[in-house]
Amino acid sequence: AVALEDLKFTLQEVLDTFKSCLSEHKEVFLEHYVAGWRGLVRFMNCLGSVFSFISKDAVNKIQILVNHLNGENGAHYVTIQSMVKYELDSQLVDLTKRGSFPESGCRTLLRLHRALRWLELFLERLQTSTEDSNTSVMCSEAYNESLAQHHAWIIRKAAGTAFWALPGRATFFDVMNVGSPEQVMAVLGDTLPLISEVYQVTEDLYAQNNILELP
Ligand code: 1Q0
């Protein structure tokens, strides 16, 4: 019961953090963005250990961003907008090939940003799914349309294998622990527009600064 309560809290937290991500001027608060990812990783960890190679990478990237936030230049990392400006102005980003700044905030966040597109596509599919829809298929379709394009063959292979271990739709909904399928749909309906907006604001910012392909 305790675990389920934690999880319930987590999903609510995910929702809340994505809600609190955007300032009134459409800036994205890094602290809340990272908290949203923490919640997603906790959810993923409940789905089984086949996903641990994925969550390890996500946790690693979250930690890099947290270190920037807590570092001596943390004030520049309050929003994604200020982070991009600071790192570009100070030449702290490898723009064409990997070199001195393998842990720049810009390149690290870009990886999570691409994964957020996967999440958006996956949740869209979940929202329009029916009882006999296959979560593995929905997950790999969403992946192929987004993240896969940025992954080497070996990672696509590993991800593809892990997707087959996804629980079915009913179990998936149970693990979300928000109630009936109708209530899950309502939560998805609340969450998706927020995730989409955070994604789009970040995408536009990266496009304007020409940093969508950071190595
Ligand atoms: C539920 C199943 C999860 C499926 C997640 C799909 C993503 C697959 C990614 C597989 C690759 C991970 C291994 C490492 C890859 C890195 O090479 C790559 C690039 O980084 P770099 O430093 O080498 O250039 N890293 C990434 O692309 C980042 C991947 C982060 C993935 C984080 C996924 C978090 C998932 C959360 C599950 C949410 C469940 C949805 C339900 C939510 C309900 C509100």
PDB file of N, CA and C in Angstrom, residues 8-57:
ATOM      1  N   LYS A   8       1.318   7.057  -6.517  1.00  0.00           N
ATOM      2  CA  LYS A   8       0.240   7.996  -6.765  1.00  0.00           C
ATOM      3  C   LYS A   8       0.766   9.420  -6.618  1.00  0.00           C
ATOM      4  N   PHE A   9       1.495   9.593  -5.536  1.00  0.00           N
ATOM      5  CA  PHE A   9       2.114  10.895  -5.288  1.00  0.00           C
ATOM      6  C   PHE A   9       3.012  11.278  -6.452  1.00  0.00           C
ATOM      7  N   THR A  10       3.765  10.309  -6.930  1.00  0.00           N
ATOM      8  CA  THR A  10       4.701  10.570  -8.013  1.00  0.00           C
ATOM      9  C   THR A  10       3.996  11.033  -9.280  1.00  0.00           C
ATOM     10  N   LEU A  11       2.934  10.348  -9.653  1.00  0.00           N
ATOM     11  CA  LEU A  11       2.254  10.728 -10.887  1.00  0.00           C
ATOM     12  C   LEU A  11       1.619  12.102 -10.774  1.00  0.00           C
ATOM     13  N   GLN A  12       1.086  12.368  -9.584  1.00  0.00           N
ATOM     14  CA  GLN A  12       0.547  13.706  -9.362  1.00  0.00           C
ATOM     15  C   GLN A  12       1.659  14.742  -9.456  1.00  0.00           C
ATOM     16  N   GLU A  13       2.797  14.343  -8.911  1.00  0.00           N
ATOM     17  CA  GLU A  13       3.963  15.211  -8.921  1.00  0.00           C
ATOM     18  C   GLU A  13       4.417  15.503 -10.358  1.00  0.00           C
ATOM     19  N   VAL A  14       4.415  14.460 -11.161  1.00  0.00           N
ATOM     20  CA  VAL A  14       4.815  14.628 -12.567  1.00  0.00           C
ATOM     21  C   VAL A  14       3.911  15.667 -13.228  1.00  0.00           C
ATOM     22  N   LEU A  15       2.623  15.486 -13.012  1.00  0.00           N
ATOM     23  CA  LEU A  15       1.650  16.418 -13.563  1.00  0.00           C
ATOM     24  C   LEU A  15       1.908  17.843 -13.079  1.00  0.00           C
ATOM     25  N   ASP A  16       2.047  17.955 -11.749  1.00  0.00           N
ATOM     26  CA  ASP A  16       2.249  19.272 -11.136  1.00  0.00           C
ATOM     27  C   ASP A  16       3.538  19.928 -11.607  1.00  0.00           C
ATOM     28  N   THR A  17       4.602  19.118 -11.703  1.00  0.00           N
ATOM     29  CA  THR A  17       5.874  19.731 -12.073  1.00  0.00           C
ATOM     30  C   THR A  17       5.826  20.229 -13.515  1.00  0.00           C
ATOM     31  N   PHE A  18       5.211  19.461 -14.408  1.00  0.00           N
ATOM     32  CA  PHE A  18       5.119  19.970 -15.769  1.00  0.00           C
ATOM     33  C   PHE A  18       4.233  21.217 -15.836  1.00  0.00           C
ATOM     34  N   LYS A  19       3.251  21.256 -14.947  1.00  0.00           N
ATOM     35  CA  LYS A  19       2.409  22.455 -14.870  1.00  0.00           C
ATOM     36  C   LYS A  19       3.213  23.671 -14.426  1.00  0.00           C
ATOM     37  N   SER A  20       4.130  23.440 -13.464  1.00  0.00           N
ATOM     38  CA  SER A  20       4.865  24.580 -12.908  1.00  0.00           C
ATOM     39  C   SER A  20       6.139  24.900 -13.692  1.00  0.00           C
ATOM     40  N   CYS A  21       6.376  24.164 -14.767  1.00  0.00           N
ATOM     41  CA  CYS A  21       7.586  24.365 -15.581  1.00  0.00           C
ATOM     42  C   CYS A  21       7.641  25.724 -16.265  1.00  0.00           C
ATOM     43  N   LEU A  22       6.496  26.195 -16.738  1.00  0.00           N
ATOM     44  CA  LEU A  22       6.485  27.385 -17.577  1.00  0.00           C
ATOM     45  C   LEU A  22       6.185  28.641 -16.773  1.00  0.00           C
ATOM     46  N   SER A  23       7.025  29.648 -16.934  1.00  0.00           N
ATOM     47  CA  SER A  23       6.751  30.941 -16.315  1.00  0.00           C
ATOM     48  C   SER A  23       5.710  31.678 -17.156  1.00  0.00           C
ATOM     49  N   GLU A  24       5.231  32.803 -16.653  1.00  0.00           N
ATOM     50  CA  GLU A  24       4.210  33.529 -17.420  1.00  0.00           C
ATOM     51  C   GLU A  24       4.783  34.071 -18.728  1.00  0.00           C
ATOM     52  N   HIS A  25       6.113  34.218 -18.801  1.00  0.00           N
ATOM     53  CA  HIS A  25       6.732  34.658 -20.058  1.00  0.00           C
ATOM     54  C   HIS A  25       7.208  33.483 -20.894  1.00  0.00           C
ATOM     55  N   LYS A  26       6.664  32.312 -20.573  1.00  0.00           N
ATOM     56  CA  LYS A  26       6.993  31.086 -21.304  1.00  0.00           C
ATOM     57  C   LYS A  26       8.465  30.718 -21.218  1.00  0.00           C
ATOM     58  N   GLU A  27       9.046  30.975 -20.079  1.00  0.00           N
ATOM     59  CA  GLU A  27      10.373  30.444 -19.828  1.00  0.00           C
ATOM     60  C   GLU A  27      10.214  29.116 -19.107  1.00  0.00           C
ATOM     61  N   VAL A  28      11.156  28.200 -19.311  1.00  0.00           N
ATOM     62  CA  VAL A  28      11.059  26.889 -18.685  1.00  0.00           C
ATOM     63  C   VAL A  28      12.022  26.823 -17.498  1.00  0.00           C
ATOM     64  N   PHE A  29      11.460  26.610 -16.313  1.00  0.00           N
ATOM     65  CA  PHE A  29      12.299  26.484 -15.118  1.00  0.00           C
ATOM     66  C   PHE A  29      12.994  25.126 -15.109  1.00  0.00           C
ATOM     67  N   LEU A  30      14.318  25.173 -15.103  1.00  0.00           N
ATOM     68  CA  LEU A  30      15.095  23.932 -15.153  1.00  0.00           C
ATOM     69  C   LEU A  30      14.812  23.038 -13.949  1.00  0.00           C
ATOM     70  N   GLU A  31      14.659  23.647 -12.787  1.00  0.00           N
ATOM     71  CA  GLU A  31      14.418  22.859 -11.581  1.00  0.00           C
ATOM     72  C   GLU A  31      13.154  21.993 -11.711  1.00  0.00           C
ATOM     73  N   HIS A  32      12.101  22.564 -12.262  1.00  0.00           N
ATOM     74  CA  HIS A  32      10.851  21.815 -12.400  1.00  0.00           C
ATOM     75  C   HIS A  32      10.915  20.813 -13.551  1.00  0.00           C
ATOM     76  N   TYR A  33      11.623  21.205 -14.603  1.00  0.00           N
ATOM     77  CA  TYR A  33      11.823  20.305 -15.746  1.00  0.00           C
ATOM     78  C   TYR A  33      12.515  19.025 -15.273  1.00  0.00           C
ATOM     79  N   VAL A  34      13.563  19.219 -14.496  1.00  0.00           N
ATOM     80  CA  VAL A  34      14.319  18.097 -13.951  1.00  0.00           C
ATOM     81  C   VAL A  34      13.460  17.273 -12.988  1.00  0.00           C
ATOM     82  N   ALA A  35      12.648  17.958 -12.191  1.00  0.00           N
ATOM     83  CA  ALA A  35      11.763  17.243 -11.259  1.00  0.00           C
ATOM     84  C   ALA A  35      10.744  16.402 -12.034  1.00  0.00           C
ATOM     85  N   GLY A  36      10.260  16.919 -13.140  1.00  0.00           N
ATOM     86  CA  GLY A  36       9.340  16.157 -13.989  1.00  0.00           C
ATOM     87  C   GLY A  36       9.990  14.877 -14.486  1.00  0.00           C
ATOM     88  N   TRP A  37      11.234  14.997 -14.904  1.00  0.00           N
ATOM     89  CA  TRP A  37      11.961  13.809 -15.366  1.00  0.00           C
ATOM     90  C   TRP A  37      12.210  12.805 -14.261  1.00  0.00           C
ATOM     91  N   ARG A  38      12.500  13.326 -13.051  1.00  0.00           N
ATOM     92  CA  ARG A  38      12.687  12.425 -11.909  1.00  0.00           C
ATOM     93  C   ARG A  38      11.453  11.567 -11.691  1.00  0.00           C
ATOM     94  N   GLY A  39      10.303  12.214 -11.767  1.00  0.00           N
ATOM     95  CA  GLY A  39       9.044  11.494 -11.584  1.00  0.00           C
ATOM     96  C   GLY A  39       8.844  10.444 -12.658  1.00  0.00           C
ATOM     97  N   LEU A  40       9.150  10.783 -13.905  1.00  0.00           N
ATOM     98  CA  LEU A  40       9.001   9.829 -15.002  1.00  0.00           C
ATOM     99  C   LEU A  40       9.929   8.633 -14.824  1.00  0.00           C
ATOM    100  N   VAL A  41      11.134   8.901 -14.373  1.00  0.00           N
ATOM    101  CA  VAL A  41      12.093   7.816 -14.160  1.00  0.00           C
ATOM    102  C   VAL A  41      11.600   6.885 -13.052  1.00  0.00           C
ATOM    103  N   ARG A  42      11.044   7.467 -12.000  1.00  0.00           N
ATOM    104  CA  ARG A  42      10.508   6.632 -10.917  1.00  0.00           C
ATOM    105  C   ARG A  42       9.384   5.751 -11.437  1.00  0.00           C
ATOM    106  N   PHE A  43       8.562   6.333 -12.290  1.00  0.00           N
ATOM    107  CA  PHE A  43       7.481   5.547 -12.887  1.00  0.00           C
ATOM    108  C   PHE A  43       8.059   4.413 -13.733  1.00  0.00           C
ATOM    109  N   MET A  44       9.058   4.737 -14.534  1.00  0.00           N
ATOM    110  CA  MET A  44       9.662   3.730 -15.405  1.00  0.00           C
ATOM    111  C   MET A  44      10.290   2.612 -14.591  1.00  0.00           C
ATOM    112  N   ASN A  45      10.884   2.952 -13.448  1.00  0.00           N
ATOM    113  CA  ASN A  45      11.502   1.933 -12.609  1.00  0.00           C
ATOM    114  C   ASN A  45      10.486   0.920 -12.079  1.00  0.00           C
ATOM    115  N   CYS A  46       9.235   1.350 -11.972  1.00  0.00           N
ATOM    116  CA  CYS A  46       8.178   0.438 -11.522  1.00  0.00           C
ATOM    117  C   CYS A  46       7.802  -0.566 -12.608  1.00  0.00           C
ATOM    118  N   LEU A  47       8.214  -0.312 -13.837  1.00  0.00           N
ATOM    119  CA  LEU A  47       7.794  -1.169 -14.942  1.00  0.00           C
ATOM    120  C   LEU A  47       8.703  -2.383 -15.117  1.00  0.00           C
ATOM    121  N   GLY A  48       9.832  -2.380 -14.407  1.00  0.00           N
ATOM    122  CA  GLY A  48      10.687  -3.555 -14.470  1.00  0.00           C
ATOM    123  C   GLY A  48      12.129  -3.224 -14.795  1.00  0.00           C
ATOM    124  N   SER A  49      13.012  -4.196 -14.502  1.00  0.00           N
ATOM    125  CA  SER A  49      14.441  -3.920 -14.590  1.00  0.00           C
ATOM    126  C   SER A  49      14.969  -3.891 -16.025  1.00  0.00           C
ATOM    127  N   VAL A  50      14.183  -4.389 -16.993  1.00  0.00           N
ATOM    128  CA  VAL A  50      14.655  -4.289 -18.387  1.00  0.00           C
ATOM    129  C   VAL A  50      14.874  -2.848 -18.804  1.00  0.00           C
ATOM    130  N   PHE A  51      14.233  -1.932 -18.074  1.00  0.00           N
ATOM    131  CA  PHE A  51      14.344  -0.539 -18.472  1.00  0.00           C
ATOM    132  C   PHE A  51      15.477   0.188 -17.757  1.00  0.00           C
ATOM    133  N   SER A  52      16.244  -0.568 -16.948  1.00  0.00           N
ATOM    134  CA  SER A  52      17.228   0.131 -16.110  1.00  0.00           C
ATOM    135  C   SER A  52      18.342   0.774 -16.944  1.00  0.00           C
ATOM    136  N   PHE A  53      18.669   0.214 -18.111  1.00  0.00           N
ATOM    137  CA  PHE A  53      19.713   0.882 -18.915  1.00  0.00           C
ATOM    138  C   PHE A  53      19.201   2.216 -19.442  1.00  0.00           C
ATOM    139  N   ILE A  54      17.898   2.313 -19.620  1.00  0.00           N
ATOM    140  CA  ILE A  54      17.323   3.584 -20.053  1.00  0.00           C
ATOM    141  C   ILE A  54      17.297   4.566 -18.886  1.00  0.00           C
ATOM    142  N   SER A  55      16.823   4.073 -17.723  1.00  0.00           N
ATOM    143  CA  SER A  55      16.705   5.006 -16.602  1.00  0.00           C
ATOM    144  C   SER A  55      18.080   5.438 -16.108  1.00  0.00           C
ATOM    145  N   LYS A  56      19.092   4.566 -16.208  1.00  0.00           N
ATOM    146  CA  LYS A  56      20.453   4.967 -15.824  1.00  0.00           C
ATOM    147  C   LYS A  56      20.914   6.174 -16.621  1.00  0.00           C
ATOM    148  N   ASP A  57      20.667   6.128 -17.917  1.00  0.00           N
ATOM    149  CA  ASP A  57      21.103   7.252 -18.763  1.00  0.00           C
ATOM    150  C   ASP A  57      20.317   8.519 -18.419  1.00  0.00           C
TER     151      ASP A  57
END
